[in-house]
Backbone as a printed PyTorch tensor [residue, N CA C, xyz], in Angstrom:
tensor([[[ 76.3480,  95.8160, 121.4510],
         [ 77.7900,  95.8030, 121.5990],
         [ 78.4150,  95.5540, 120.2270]],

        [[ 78.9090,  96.4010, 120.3300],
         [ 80.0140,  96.1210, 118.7730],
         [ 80.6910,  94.8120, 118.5320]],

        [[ 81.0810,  94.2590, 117.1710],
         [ 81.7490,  92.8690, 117.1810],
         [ 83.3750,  93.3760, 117.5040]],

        [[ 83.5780,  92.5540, 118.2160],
         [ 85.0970,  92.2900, 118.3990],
         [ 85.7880,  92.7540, 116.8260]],

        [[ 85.6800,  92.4160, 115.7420],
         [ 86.9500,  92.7300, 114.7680],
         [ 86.3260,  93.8840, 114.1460]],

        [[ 84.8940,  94.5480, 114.2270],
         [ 84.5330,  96.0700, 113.8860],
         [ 85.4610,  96.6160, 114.8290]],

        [[ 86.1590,  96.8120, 116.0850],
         [ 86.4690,  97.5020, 117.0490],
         [ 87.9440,  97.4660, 116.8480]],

        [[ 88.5280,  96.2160, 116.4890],
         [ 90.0890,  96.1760, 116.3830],
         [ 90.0190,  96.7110, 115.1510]],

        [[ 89.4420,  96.5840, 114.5070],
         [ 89.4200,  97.3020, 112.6760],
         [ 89.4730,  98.8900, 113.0860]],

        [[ 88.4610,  99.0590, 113.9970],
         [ 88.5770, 100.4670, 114.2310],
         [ 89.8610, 101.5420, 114.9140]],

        [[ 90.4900, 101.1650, 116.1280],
         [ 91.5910, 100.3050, 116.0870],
         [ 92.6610, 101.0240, 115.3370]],

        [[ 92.6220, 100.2940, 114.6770],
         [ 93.8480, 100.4300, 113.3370],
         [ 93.5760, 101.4810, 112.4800]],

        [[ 92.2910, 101.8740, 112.3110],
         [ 91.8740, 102.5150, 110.9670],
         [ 91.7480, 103.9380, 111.3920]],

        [[ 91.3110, 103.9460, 112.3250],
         [ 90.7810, 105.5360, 112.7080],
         [ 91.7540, 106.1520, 113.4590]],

        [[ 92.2230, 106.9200, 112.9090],
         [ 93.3750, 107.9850, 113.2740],
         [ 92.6640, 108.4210, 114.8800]],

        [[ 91.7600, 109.0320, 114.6690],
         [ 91.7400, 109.7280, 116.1180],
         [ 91.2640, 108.8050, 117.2010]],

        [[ 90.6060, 107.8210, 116.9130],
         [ 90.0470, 106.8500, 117.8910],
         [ 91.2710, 106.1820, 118.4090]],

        [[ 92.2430, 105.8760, 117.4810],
         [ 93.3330, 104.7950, 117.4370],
         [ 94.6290, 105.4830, 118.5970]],

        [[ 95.0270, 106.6120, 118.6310],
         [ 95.7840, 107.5610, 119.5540],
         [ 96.6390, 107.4170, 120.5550]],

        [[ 95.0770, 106.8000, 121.1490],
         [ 95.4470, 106.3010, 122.4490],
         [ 96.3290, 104.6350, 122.8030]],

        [[ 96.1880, 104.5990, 123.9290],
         [ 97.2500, 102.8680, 124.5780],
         [ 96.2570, 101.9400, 124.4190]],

        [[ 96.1290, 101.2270, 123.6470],
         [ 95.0670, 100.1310, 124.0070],
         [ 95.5230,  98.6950, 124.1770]],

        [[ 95.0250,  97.9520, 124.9540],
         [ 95.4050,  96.7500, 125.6020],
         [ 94.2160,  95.4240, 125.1350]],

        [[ 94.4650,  94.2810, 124.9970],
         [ 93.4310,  93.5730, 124.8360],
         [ 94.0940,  92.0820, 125.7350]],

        [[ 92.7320,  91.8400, 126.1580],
         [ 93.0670,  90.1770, 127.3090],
         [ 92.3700,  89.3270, 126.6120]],

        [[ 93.2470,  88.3160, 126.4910],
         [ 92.6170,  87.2550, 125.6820],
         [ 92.4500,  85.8020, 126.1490]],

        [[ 91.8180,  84.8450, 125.9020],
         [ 91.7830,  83.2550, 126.7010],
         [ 93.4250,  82.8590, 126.2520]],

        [[ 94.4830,  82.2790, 127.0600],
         [ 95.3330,  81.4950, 126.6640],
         [ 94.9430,  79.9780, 127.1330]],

        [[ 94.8000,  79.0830, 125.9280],
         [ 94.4090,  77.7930, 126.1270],
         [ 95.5190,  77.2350, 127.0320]],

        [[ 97.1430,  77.5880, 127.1520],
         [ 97.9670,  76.7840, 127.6890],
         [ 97.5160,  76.9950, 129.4050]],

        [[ 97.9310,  78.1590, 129.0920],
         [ 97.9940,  78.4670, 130.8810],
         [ 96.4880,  78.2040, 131.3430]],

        [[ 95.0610,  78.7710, 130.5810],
         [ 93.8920,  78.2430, 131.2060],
         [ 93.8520,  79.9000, 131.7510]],

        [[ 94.6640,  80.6090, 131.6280],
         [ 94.3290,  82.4120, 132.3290],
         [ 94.2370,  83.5270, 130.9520]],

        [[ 93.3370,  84.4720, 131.3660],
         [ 93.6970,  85.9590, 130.3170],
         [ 94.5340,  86.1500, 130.5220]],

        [[ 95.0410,  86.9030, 129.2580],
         [ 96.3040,  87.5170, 129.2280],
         [ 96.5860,  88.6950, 128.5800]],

        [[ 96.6240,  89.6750, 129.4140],
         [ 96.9490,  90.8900, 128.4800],
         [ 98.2750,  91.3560, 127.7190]],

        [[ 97.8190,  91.8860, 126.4270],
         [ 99.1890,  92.6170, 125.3940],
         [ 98.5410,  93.7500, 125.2460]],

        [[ 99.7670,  94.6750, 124.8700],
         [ 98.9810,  95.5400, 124.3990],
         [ 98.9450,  95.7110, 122.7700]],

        [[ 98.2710,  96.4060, 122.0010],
         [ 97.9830,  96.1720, 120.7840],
         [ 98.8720,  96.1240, 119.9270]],

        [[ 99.8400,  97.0380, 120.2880],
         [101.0090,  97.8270, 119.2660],
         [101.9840,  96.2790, 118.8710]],

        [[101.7550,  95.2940, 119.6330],
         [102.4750,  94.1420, 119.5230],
         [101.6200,  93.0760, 118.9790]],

        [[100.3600,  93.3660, 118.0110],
         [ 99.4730,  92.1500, 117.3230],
         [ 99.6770,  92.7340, 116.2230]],

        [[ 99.2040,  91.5960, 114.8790],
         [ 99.7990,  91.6990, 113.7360],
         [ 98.3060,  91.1890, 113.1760]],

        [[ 98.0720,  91.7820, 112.1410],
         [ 96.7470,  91.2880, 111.7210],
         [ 97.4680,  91.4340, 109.6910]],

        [[ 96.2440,  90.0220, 109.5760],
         [ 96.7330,  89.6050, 108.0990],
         [ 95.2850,  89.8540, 107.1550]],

        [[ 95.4580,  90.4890, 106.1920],
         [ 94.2520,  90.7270, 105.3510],
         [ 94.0300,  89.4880, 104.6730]],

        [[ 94.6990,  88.3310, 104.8550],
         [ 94.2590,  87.3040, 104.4340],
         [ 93.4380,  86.3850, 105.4000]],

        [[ 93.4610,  87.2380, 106.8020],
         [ 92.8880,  86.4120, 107.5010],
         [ 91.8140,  86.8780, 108.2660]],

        [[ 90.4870,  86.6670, 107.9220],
         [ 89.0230,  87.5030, 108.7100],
         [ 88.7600,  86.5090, 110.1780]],

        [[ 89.4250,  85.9380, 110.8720],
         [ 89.3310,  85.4480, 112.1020],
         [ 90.1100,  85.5800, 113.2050]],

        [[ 91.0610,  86.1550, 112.9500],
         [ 92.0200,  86.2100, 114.0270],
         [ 93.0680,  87.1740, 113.9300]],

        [[ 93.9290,  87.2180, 114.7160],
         [ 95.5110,  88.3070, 114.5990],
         [ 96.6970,  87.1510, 115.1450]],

        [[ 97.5290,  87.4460, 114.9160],
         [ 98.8850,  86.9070, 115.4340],
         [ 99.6590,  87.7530, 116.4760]],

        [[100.4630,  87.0790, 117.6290],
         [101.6360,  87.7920, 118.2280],
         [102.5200,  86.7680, 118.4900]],

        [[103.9690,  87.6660, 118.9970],
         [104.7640,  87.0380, 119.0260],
         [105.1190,  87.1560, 120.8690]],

        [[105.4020,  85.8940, 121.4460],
         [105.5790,  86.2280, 122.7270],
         [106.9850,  86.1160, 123.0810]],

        [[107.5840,  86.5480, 124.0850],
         [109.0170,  87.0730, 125.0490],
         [109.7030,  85.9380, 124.2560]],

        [[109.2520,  85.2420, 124.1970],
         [110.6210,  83.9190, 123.7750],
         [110.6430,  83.8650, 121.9420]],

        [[109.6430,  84.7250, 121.4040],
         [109.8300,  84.8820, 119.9650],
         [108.6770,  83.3240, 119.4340]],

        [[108.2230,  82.5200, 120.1530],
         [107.2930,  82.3100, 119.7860],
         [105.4830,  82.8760, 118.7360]],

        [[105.4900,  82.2650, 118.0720],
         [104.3180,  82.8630, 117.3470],
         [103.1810,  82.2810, 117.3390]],

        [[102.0930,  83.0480, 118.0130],
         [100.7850,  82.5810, 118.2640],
         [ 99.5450,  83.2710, 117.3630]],

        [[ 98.8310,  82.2560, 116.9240],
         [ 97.1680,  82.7040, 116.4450],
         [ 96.1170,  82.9540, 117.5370]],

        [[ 95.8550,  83.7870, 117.3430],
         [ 94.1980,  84.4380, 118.1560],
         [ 93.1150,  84.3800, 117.5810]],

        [[ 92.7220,  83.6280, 117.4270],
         [ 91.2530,  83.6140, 117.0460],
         [ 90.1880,  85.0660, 117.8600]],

        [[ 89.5750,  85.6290, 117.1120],
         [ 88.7050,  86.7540, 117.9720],
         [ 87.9270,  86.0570, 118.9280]],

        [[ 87.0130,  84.9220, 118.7060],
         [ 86.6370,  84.3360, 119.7290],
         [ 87.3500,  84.1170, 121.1520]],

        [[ 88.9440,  84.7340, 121.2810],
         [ 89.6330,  84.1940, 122.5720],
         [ 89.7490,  85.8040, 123.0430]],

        [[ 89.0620,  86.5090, 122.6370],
         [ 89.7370,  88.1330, 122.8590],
         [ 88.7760,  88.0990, 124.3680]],

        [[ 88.5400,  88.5430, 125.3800],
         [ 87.8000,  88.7640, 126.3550],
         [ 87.7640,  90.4800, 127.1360]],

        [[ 88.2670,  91.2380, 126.6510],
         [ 88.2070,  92.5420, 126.5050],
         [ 89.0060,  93.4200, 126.2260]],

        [[ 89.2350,  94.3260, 126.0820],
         [ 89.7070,  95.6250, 125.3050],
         [ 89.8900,  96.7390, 126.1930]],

        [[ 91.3820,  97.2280, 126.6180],
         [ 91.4810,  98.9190, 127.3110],
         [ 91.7740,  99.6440, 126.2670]],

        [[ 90.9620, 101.0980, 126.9380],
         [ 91.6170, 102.0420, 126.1030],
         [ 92.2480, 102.6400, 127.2760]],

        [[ 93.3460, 103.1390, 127.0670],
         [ 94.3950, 104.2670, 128.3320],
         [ 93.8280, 103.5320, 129.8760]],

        [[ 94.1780, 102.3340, 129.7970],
         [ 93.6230, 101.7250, 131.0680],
         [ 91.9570, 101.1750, 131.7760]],

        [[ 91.0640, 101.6330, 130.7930],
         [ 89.6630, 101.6470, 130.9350],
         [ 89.2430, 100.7110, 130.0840]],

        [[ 88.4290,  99.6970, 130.3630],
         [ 87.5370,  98.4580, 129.6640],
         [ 86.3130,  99.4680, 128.9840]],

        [[ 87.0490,  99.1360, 127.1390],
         [ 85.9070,  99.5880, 126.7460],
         [ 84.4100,  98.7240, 125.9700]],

        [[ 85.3820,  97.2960, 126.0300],
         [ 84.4070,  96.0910, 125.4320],
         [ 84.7910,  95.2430, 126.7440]],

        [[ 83.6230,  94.2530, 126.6390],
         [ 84.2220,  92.4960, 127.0080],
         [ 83.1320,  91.9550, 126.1820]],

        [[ 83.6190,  90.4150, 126.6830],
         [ 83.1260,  89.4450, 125.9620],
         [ 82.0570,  88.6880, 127.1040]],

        [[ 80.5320,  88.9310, 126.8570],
         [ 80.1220,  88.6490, 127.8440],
         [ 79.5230,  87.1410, 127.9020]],

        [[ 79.9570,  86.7180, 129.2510],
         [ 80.0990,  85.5860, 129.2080],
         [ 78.6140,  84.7900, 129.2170]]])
């Protein structure tokens, strides 16, 4: 299985792979549930090799560690998880 940030790298980088809707569910420590976004709304920092940022409905700003990612759609279809 591919690592989690080879795949979001890929993701971003590859024009034709990238195309499509992709969604990712991640652990939220508050609530204790996954939670899906979809990608077009994470922010990734070249200063940072562990994680991405988003911003949620209330303009709050959160860190993701890749360790909290728990799987990946492409156009609705699980193409990773994180197996438990």
């Amino acid at each position: 299985m591919i690592p989690i940030h080879e795949l979001l790298n890929r993701i971003r980088w590859d024009s034709d792979f990238g195309k499509a809707e992709f969604t990712i569910s991640y652990y939220d420590r508050n609530s204790g549930e996954n939670l899906r976004v979809p990608f077009a709304e994470l922010s990734f920092s070249e200063e940072d090799h562990f994680g991405f940022t988003l911003v949620d409905k209330e303009g709050a700003v959160h860190h993701i560690p890749y360790h909290r990612v728990r799987e990946v759609f492409r156009d609705g279809e699980r193409i990773w998880h994180r197996k438990t």
